[in-house]
PDB file of C-alpha atoms in Angstrom:
ATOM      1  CA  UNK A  14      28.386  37.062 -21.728  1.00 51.00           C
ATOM      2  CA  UNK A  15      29.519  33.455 -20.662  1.00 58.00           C
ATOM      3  CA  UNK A  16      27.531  32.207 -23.182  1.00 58.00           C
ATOM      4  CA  UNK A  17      28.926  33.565 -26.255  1.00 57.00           C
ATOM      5  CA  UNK A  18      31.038  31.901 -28.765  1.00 58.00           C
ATOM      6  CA  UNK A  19      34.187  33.408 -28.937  1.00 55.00           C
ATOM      7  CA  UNK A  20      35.258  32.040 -31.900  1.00 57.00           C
ATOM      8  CA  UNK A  21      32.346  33.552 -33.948  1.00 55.00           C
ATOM      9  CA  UNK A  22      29.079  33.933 -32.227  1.00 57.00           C
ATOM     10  CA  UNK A  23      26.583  36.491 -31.088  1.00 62.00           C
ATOM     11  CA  UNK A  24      24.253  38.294 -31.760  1.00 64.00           C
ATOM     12  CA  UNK A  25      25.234  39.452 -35.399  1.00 65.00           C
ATOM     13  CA  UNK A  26      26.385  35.426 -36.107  1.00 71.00           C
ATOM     14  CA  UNK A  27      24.497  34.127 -39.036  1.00 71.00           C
ATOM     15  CA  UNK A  28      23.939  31.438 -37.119  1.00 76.00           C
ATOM     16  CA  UNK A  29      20.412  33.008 -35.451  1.00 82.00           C
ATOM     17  CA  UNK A  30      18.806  32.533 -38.829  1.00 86.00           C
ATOM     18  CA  UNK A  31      18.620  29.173 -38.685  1.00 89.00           C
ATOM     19  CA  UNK A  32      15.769  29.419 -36.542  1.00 90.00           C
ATOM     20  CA  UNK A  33      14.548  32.459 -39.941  1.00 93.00           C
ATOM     21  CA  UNK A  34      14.732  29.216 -42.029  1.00 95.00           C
ATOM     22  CA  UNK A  35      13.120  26.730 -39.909  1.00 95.00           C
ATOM     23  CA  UNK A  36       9.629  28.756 -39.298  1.00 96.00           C
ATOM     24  CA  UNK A  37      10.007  29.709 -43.249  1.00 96.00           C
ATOM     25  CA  UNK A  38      10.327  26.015 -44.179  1.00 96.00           C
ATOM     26  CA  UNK A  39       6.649  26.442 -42.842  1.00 97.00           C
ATOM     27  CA  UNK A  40       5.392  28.971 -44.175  1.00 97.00           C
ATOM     28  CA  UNK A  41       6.621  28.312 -47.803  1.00 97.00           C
ATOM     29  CA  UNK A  42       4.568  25.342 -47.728  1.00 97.00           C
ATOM     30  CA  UNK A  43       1.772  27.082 -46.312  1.00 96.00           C
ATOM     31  CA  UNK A  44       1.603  29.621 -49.231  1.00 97.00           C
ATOM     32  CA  UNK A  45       2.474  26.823 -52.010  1.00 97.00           C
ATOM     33  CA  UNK A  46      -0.440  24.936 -50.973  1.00 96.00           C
ATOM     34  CA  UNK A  47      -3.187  27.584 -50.304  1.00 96.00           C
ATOM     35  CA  UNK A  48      -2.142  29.987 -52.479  1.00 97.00           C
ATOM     36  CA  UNK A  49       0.064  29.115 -55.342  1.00 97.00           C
ATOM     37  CA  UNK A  50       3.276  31.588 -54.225  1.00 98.00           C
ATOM     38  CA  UNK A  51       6.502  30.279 -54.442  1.00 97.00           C
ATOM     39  CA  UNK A  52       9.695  32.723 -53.467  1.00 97.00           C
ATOM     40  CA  UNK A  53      12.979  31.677 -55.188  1.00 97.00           C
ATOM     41  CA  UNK A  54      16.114  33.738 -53.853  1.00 97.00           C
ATOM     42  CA  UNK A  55      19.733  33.519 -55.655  1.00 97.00           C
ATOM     43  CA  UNK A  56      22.926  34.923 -56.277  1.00 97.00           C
ATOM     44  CA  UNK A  57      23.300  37.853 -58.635  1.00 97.00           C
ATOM     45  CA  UNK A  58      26.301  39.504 -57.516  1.00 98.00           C
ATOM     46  CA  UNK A  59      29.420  38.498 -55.888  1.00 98.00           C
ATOM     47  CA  UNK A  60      31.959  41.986 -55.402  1.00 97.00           C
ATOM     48  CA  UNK A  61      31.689  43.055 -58.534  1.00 97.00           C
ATOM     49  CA  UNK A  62      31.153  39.866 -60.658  1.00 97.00           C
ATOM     50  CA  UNK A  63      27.607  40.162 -62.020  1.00 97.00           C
ATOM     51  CA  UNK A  64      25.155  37.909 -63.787  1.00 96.00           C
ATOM     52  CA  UNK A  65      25.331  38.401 -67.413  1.00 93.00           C
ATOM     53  CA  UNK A  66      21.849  37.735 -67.786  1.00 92.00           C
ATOM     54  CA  UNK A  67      18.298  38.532 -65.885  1.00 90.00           C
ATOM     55  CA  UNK A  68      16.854  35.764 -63.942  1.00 92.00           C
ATOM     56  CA  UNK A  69      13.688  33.987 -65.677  1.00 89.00           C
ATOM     57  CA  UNK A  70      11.856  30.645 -64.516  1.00 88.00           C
ATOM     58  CA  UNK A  71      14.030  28.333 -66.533  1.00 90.00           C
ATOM     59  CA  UNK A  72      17.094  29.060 -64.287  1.00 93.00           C
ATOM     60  CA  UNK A  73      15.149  28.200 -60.762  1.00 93.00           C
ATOM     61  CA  UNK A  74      16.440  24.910 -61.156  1.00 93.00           C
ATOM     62  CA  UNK A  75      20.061  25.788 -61.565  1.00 94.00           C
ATOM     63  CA  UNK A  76      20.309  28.258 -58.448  1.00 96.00           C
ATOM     64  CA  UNK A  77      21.465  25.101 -55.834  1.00 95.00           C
ATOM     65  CA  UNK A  78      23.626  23.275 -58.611  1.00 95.00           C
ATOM     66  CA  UNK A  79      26.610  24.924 -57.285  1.00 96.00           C
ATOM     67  CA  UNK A  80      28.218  26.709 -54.211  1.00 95.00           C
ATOM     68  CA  UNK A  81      27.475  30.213 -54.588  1.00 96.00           C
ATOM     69  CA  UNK A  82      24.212  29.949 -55.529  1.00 97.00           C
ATOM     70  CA  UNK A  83      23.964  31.655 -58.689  1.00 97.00           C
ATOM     71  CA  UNK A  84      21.861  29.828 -61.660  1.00 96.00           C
ATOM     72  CA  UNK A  85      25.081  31.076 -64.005  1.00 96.00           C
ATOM     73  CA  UNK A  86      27.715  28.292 -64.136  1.00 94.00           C
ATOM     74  CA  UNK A  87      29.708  30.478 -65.875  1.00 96.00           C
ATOM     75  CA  UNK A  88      29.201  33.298 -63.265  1.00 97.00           C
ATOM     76  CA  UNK A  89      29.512  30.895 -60.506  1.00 97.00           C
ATOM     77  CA  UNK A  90      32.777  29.793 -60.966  1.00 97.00           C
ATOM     78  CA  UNK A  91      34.026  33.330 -61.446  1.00 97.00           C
ATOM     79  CA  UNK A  92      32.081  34.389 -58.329  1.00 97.00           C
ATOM     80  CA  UNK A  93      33.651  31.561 -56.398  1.00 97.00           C
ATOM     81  CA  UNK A  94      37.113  32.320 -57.347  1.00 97.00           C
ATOM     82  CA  UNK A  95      36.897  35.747 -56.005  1.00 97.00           C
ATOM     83  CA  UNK A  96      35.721  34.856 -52.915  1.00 97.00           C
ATOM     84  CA  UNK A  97      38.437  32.180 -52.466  1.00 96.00           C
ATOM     85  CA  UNK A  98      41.035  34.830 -53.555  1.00 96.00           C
ATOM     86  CA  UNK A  99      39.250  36.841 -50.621  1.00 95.00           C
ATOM     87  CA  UNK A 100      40.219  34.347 -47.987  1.00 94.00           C
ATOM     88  CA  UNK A 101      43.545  34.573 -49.323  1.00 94.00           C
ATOM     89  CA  UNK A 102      44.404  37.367 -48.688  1.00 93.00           C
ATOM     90  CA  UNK A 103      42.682  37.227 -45.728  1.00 92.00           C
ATOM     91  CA  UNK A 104      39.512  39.610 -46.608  1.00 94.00           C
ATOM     92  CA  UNK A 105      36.322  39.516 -47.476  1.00 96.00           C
ATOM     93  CA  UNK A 106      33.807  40.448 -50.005  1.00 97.00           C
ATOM     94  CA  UNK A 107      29.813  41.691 -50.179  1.00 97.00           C
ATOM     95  CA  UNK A 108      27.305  41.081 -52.611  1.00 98.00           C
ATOM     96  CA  UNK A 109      23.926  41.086 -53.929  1.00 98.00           C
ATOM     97  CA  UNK A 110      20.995  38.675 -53.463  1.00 98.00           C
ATOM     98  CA  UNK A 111      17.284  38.814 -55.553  1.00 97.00           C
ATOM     99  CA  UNK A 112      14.420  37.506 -54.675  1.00 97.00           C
ATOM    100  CA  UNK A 113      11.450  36.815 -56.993  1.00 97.00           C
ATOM    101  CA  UNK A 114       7.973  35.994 -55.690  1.00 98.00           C
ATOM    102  CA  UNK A 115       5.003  34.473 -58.341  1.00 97.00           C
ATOM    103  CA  UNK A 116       1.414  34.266 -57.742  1.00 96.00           C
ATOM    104  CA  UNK A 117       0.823  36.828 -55.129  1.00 97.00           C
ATOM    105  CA  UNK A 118      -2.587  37.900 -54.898  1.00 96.00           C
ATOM    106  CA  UNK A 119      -3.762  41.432 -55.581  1.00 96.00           C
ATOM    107  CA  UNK A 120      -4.520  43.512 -52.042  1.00 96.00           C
ATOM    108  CA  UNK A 121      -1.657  42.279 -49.644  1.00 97.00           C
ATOM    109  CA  UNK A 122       0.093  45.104 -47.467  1.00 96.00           C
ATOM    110  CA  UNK A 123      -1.478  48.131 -46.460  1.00 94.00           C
ATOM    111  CA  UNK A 124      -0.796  51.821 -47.798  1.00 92.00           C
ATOM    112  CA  UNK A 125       1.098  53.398 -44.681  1.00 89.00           C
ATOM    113  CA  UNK A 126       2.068  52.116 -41.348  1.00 88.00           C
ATOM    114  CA  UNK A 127       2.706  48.046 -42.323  1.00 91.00           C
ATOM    115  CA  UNK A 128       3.046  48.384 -46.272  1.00 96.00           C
ATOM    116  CA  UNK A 129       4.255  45.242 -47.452  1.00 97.00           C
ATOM    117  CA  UNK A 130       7.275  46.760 -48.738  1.00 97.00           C
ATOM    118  CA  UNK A 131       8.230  48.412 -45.099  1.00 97.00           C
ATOM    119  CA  UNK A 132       7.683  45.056 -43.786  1.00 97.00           C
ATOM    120  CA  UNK A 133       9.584  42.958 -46.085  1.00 98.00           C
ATOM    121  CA  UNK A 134      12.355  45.134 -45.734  1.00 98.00           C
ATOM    122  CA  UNK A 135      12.025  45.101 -41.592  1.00 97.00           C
ATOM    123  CA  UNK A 136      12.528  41.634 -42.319  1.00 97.00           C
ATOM    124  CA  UNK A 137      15.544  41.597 -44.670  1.00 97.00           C
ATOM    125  CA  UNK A 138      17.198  44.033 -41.845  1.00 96.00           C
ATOM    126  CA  UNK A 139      16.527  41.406 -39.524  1.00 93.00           C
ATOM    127  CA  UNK A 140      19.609  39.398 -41.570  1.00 94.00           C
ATOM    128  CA  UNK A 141      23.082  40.060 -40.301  1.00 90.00           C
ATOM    129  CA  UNK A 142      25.158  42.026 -42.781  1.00 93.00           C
ATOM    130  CA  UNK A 143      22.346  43.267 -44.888  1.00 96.00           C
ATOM    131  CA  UNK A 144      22.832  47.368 -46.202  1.00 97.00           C
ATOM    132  CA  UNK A 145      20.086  47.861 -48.608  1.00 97.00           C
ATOM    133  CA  UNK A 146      16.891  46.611 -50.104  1.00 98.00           C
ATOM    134  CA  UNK A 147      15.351  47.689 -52.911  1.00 98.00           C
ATOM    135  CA  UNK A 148      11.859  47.294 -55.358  1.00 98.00           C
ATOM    136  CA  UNK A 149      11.656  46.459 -58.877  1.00 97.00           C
ATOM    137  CA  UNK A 150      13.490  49.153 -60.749  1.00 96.00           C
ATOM    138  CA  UNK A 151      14.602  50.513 -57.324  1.00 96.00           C
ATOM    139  CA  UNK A 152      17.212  53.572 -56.999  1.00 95.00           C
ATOM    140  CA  UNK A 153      17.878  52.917 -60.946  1.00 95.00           C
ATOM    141  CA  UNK A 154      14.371  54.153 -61.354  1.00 96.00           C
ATOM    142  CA  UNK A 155      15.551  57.532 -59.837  1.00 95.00           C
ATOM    143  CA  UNK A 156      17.105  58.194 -62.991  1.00 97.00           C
ATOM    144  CA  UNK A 157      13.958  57.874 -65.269  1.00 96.00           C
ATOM    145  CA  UNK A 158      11.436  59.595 -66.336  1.00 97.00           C
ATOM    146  CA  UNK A 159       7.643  58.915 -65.220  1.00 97.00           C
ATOM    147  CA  UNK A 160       6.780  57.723 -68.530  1.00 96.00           C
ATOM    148  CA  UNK A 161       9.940  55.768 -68.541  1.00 97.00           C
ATOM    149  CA  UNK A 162       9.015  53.986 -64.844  1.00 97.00           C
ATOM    150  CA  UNK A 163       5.001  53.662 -64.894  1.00 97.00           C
ATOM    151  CA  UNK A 164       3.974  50.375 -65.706  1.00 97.00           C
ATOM    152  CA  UNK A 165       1.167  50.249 -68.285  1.00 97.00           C
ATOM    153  CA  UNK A 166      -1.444  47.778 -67.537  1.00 95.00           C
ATOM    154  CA  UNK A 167      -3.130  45.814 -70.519  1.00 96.00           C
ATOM    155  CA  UNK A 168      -4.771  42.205 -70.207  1.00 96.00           C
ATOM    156  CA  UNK A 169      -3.224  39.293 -71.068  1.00 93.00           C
ATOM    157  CA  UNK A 170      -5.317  35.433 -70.921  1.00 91.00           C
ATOM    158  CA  UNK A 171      -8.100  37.500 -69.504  1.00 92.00           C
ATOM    159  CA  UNK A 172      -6.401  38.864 -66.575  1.00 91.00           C
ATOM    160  CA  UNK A 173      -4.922  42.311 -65.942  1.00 92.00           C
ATOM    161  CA  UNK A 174      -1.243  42.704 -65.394  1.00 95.00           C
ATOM    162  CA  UNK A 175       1.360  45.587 -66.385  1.00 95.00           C
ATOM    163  CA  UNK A 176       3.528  45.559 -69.482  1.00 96.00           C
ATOM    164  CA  UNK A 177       6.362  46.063 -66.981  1.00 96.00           C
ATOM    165  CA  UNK A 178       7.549  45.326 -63.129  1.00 97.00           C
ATOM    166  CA  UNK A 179       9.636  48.295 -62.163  1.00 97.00           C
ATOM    167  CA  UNK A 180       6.980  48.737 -58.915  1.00 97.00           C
ATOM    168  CA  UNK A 181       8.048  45.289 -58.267  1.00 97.00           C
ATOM    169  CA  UNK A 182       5.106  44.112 -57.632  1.00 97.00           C
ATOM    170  CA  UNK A 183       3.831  46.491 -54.995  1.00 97.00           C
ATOM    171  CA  UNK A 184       2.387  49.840 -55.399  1.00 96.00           C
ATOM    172  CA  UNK A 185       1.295  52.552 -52.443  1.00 95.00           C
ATOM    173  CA  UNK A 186       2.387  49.329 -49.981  1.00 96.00           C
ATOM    174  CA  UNK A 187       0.055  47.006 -51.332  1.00 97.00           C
ATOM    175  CA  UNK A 188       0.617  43.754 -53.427  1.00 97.00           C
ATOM    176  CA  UNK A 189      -0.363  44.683 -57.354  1.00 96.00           C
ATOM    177  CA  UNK A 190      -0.475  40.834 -58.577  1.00 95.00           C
ATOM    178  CA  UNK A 191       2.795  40.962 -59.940  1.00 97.00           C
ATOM    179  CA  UNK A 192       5.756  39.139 -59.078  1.00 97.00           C
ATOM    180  CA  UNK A 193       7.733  41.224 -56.289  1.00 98.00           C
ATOM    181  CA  UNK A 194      10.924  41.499 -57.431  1.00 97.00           C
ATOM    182  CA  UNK A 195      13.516  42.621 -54.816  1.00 98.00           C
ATOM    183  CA  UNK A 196      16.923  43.400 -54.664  1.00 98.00           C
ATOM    184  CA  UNK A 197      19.381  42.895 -51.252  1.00 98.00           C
ATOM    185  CA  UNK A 198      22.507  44.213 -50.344  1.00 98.00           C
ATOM    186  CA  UNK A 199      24.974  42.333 -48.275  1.00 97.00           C
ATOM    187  CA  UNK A 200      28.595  44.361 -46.894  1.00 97.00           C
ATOM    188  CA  UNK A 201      31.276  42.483 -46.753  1.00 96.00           C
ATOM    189  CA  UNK A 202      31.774  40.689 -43.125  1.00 91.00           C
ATOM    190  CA  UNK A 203      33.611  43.030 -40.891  1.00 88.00           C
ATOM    191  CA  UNK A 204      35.552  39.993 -39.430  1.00 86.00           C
ATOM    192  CA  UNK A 205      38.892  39.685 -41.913  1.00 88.00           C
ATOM    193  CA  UNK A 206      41.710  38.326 -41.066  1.00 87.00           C
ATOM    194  CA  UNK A 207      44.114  41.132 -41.719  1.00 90.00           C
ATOM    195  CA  UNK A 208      44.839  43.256 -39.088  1.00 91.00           C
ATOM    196  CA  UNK A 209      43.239  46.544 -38.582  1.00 91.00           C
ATOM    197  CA  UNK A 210      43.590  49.627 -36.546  1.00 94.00           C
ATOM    198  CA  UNK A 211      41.367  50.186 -33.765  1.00 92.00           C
ATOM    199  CA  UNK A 212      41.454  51.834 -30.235  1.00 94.00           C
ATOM    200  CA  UNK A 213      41.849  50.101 -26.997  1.00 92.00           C
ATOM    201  CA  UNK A 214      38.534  51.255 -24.902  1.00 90.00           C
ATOM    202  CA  UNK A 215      40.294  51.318 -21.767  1.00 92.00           C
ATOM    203  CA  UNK A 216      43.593  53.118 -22.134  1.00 94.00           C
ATOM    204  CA  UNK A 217      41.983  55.049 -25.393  1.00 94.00           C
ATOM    205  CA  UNK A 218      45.263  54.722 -27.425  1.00 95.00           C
ATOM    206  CA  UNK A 219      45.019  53.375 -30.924  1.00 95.00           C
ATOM    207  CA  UNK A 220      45.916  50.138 -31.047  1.00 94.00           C
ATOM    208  CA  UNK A 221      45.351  47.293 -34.566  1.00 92.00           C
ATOM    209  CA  UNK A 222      43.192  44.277 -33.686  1.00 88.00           C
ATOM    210  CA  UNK A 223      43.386  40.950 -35.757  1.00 86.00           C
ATOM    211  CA  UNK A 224      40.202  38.702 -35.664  1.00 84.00           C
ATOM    212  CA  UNK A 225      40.942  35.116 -35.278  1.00 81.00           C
ATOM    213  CA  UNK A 226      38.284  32.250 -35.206  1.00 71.00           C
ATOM    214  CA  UNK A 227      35.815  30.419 -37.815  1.00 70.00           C
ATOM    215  CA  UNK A 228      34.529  33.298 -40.258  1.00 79.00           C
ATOM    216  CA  UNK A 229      33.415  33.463 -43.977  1.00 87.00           C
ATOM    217  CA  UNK A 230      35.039  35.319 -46.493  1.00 92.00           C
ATOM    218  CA  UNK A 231      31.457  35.838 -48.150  1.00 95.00           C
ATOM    219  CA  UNK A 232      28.192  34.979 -46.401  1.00 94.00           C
ATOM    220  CA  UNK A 233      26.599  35.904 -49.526  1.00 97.00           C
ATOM    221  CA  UNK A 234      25.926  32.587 -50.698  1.00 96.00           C
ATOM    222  CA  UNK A 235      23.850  30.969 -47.627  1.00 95.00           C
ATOM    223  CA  UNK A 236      21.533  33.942 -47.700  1.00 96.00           C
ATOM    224  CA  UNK A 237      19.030  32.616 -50.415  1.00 97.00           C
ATOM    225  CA  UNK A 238      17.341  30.383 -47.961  1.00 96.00           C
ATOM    226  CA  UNK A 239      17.404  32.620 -45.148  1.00 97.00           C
ATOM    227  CA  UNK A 240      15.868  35.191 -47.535  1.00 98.00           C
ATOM    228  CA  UNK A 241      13.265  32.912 -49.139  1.00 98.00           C
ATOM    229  CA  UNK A 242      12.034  31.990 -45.156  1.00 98.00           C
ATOM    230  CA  UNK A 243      11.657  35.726 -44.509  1.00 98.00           C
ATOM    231  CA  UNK A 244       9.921  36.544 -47.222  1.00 98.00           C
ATOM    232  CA  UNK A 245       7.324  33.550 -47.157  1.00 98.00           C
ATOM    233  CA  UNK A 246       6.820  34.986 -42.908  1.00 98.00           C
ATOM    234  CA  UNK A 247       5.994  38.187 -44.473  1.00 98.00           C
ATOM    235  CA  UNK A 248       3.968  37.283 -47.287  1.00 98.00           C
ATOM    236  CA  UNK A 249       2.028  34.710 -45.186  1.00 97.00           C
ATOM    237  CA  UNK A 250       1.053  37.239 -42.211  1.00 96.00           C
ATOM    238  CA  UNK A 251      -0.140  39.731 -44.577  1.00 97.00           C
ATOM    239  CA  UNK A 252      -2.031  36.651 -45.967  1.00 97.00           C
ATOM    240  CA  UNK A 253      -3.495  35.760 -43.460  1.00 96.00           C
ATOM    241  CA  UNK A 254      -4.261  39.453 -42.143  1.00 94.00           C
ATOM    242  CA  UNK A 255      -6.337  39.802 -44.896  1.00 94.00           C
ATOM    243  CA  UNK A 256      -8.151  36.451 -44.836  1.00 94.00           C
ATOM    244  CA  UNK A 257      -6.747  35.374 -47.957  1.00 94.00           C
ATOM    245  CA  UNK A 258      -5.450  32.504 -46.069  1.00 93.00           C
ATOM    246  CA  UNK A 259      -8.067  31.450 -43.408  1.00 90.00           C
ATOM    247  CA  UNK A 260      -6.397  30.748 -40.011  1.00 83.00           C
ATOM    248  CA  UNK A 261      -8.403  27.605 -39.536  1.00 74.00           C
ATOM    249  CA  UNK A 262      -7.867  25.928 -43.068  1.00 63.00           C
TER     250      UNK A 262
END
C-alpha cells in the first residue's frame, strides 16, 4: 500500500484515533449539556507501577498535570521512569487505563444484543493495543461470593442508589444510575527496538527482524482522551436511542 507510512503507520497506528477524539470532543459536550455526564479517563497502571490510592472526584483535576496521565504525582514520576528505562533498553511496556462516568441516567443499553456494556467494549476494541476491558469489580469479582458482589440498594437525598459499584454501573446491559466504572487493558506495543526472531515469508527460514522508525515505548498515556471520546459516542447513541436526548434539541 503506497500510501502507508513506513516509518509507523497503518492501520493499527494510533494515529486513526484522532479522528475517535475529534467526533468525541462532540459528543462530550453534547452529554455535559443535556444531560449532566461527564467521562474522566486516567492512568492507573504503568507495567507494574500502580496507583496507591482509588480514584475519587478531587483528583480529576490532577490527571493532565503531568505526562503520564496519572492524578498521583508520586506515581507519575515512578510510572514515567519506567517507561523511559523502557526506551532504553529499547522495549516497551503495557498498562492500565480507568474510566469513570457520573450522572448517567437509569435505562441506557439494552439486555442482550447491544447491552451497553457489549458496546462500550466494541468500542474500547476499536483502540489499537487494547487486550481487555472490564466492569466494576470485574474478573476480581470472580473470586467473591454473591453476598460479597451484590450491591445493596438503600436511598440516599431521596434517590435510590447501591451501597456499592462492583456492577459498575450497569446491570443485565442496561445503565443502573451509577457511575460506570471501567477498567482497560493496554499490551505493550509490539514495535521494540530490540531485535527479534521471526520467519522470512518467502524463503520460510527463521530469520530476526529489528523495527526501526518513530514508535512509543508506552502508548498508555495518550489513551485517556481517546477513551473518554469513545465512551461519550457510546453513551450518547444509547442516549439518544432511547430519547433521553431528543435528536432535534
Amino acid at each position: 500500500n503506497q500510501h502507508n507510512d513506513h516509518r509507523g503507520g497503518g492501520r493499527f497506528s494510533g494515529r486513526l484515533t484522532a479522528t475517535h477524539v475529534m467526533g468525541g470532543a462532540i459528543a462530550r459536550k453534547l452529554l455535559k449539556v443535556t444531560l449532566g455526564i461527564e467521562t474522566n479517563s486516567f492512568t492507573s497502571q504503568i507495567g507494574k507501577i500502580k496507583m496507591a490510592k482509588q480514584f475519587n472526584e478531587k483528583m480529576i483535576n490532577s490527571i493532565y498535570k503531568n505526562e503520564v496521565r496519572c492524578p498521583e504525582t508520586k506515581t507519575a514520576k515512578m510510572m514515567r521512569e519506567n517507561i523511559l528505562n523502557a526506551r532504553k533498553k529499547g522495549d516497551s511496556l503495557g498498562g492500565i487505563i480507568e474510566s469513570v462516568t457520573t450522572n448517567v441516567p437509569v435505562g441506557l443499553g439494552e439486555p442482550i444484543f447491544s447491552s451497553l456494556e457489549s458496546d462500550l467494549s466494541k468500542a474500547m476494541f476499536s483502540i489499537p493495543s487494547v487486550k481487555g476491558v472490564e466492569f466494576g469489580s470485574g474478573f476480581k469479582g470472580s473470586e467473591l461470593y454473591g453476598s460479597e458482589n451484590n450491591d445493596l440498594y438503600t436511598v440516599k437525598r431521596g434517590k435510590i442508589v447501591t451501597k456499592t459499584n462492583n456492577s459498575g454501573g450497569i446491570l443485565g446491559g442496561i445503565s443502573n444510575g451509577m457511575p460506570i466504572t471501567m477498567r482497560i487493558a493496554f499490551k505493550p506495543a509490539s514495535s521494540i527496538s530490540q531485535k527479534q526472531s521471526t520467519v522470512d515469508i518467502k524463503t520460510k527460514k527463521e530469520t530476526t527482524l529489528q523495527v526501526k522508525g518513530r514508535h512509543d515505548p508506552c502508548v498508555v498515556p495518550r489513551a485517556p482522551p481517546v477513551v473518554d471520546s469513545l465512551v461519550a459516542l457510546t453513551i450518547a447513541d444509547h442516549a439518544l436511542i432511547s430519547g433521553q436526548i431528543k435528536p432535534i434539541l
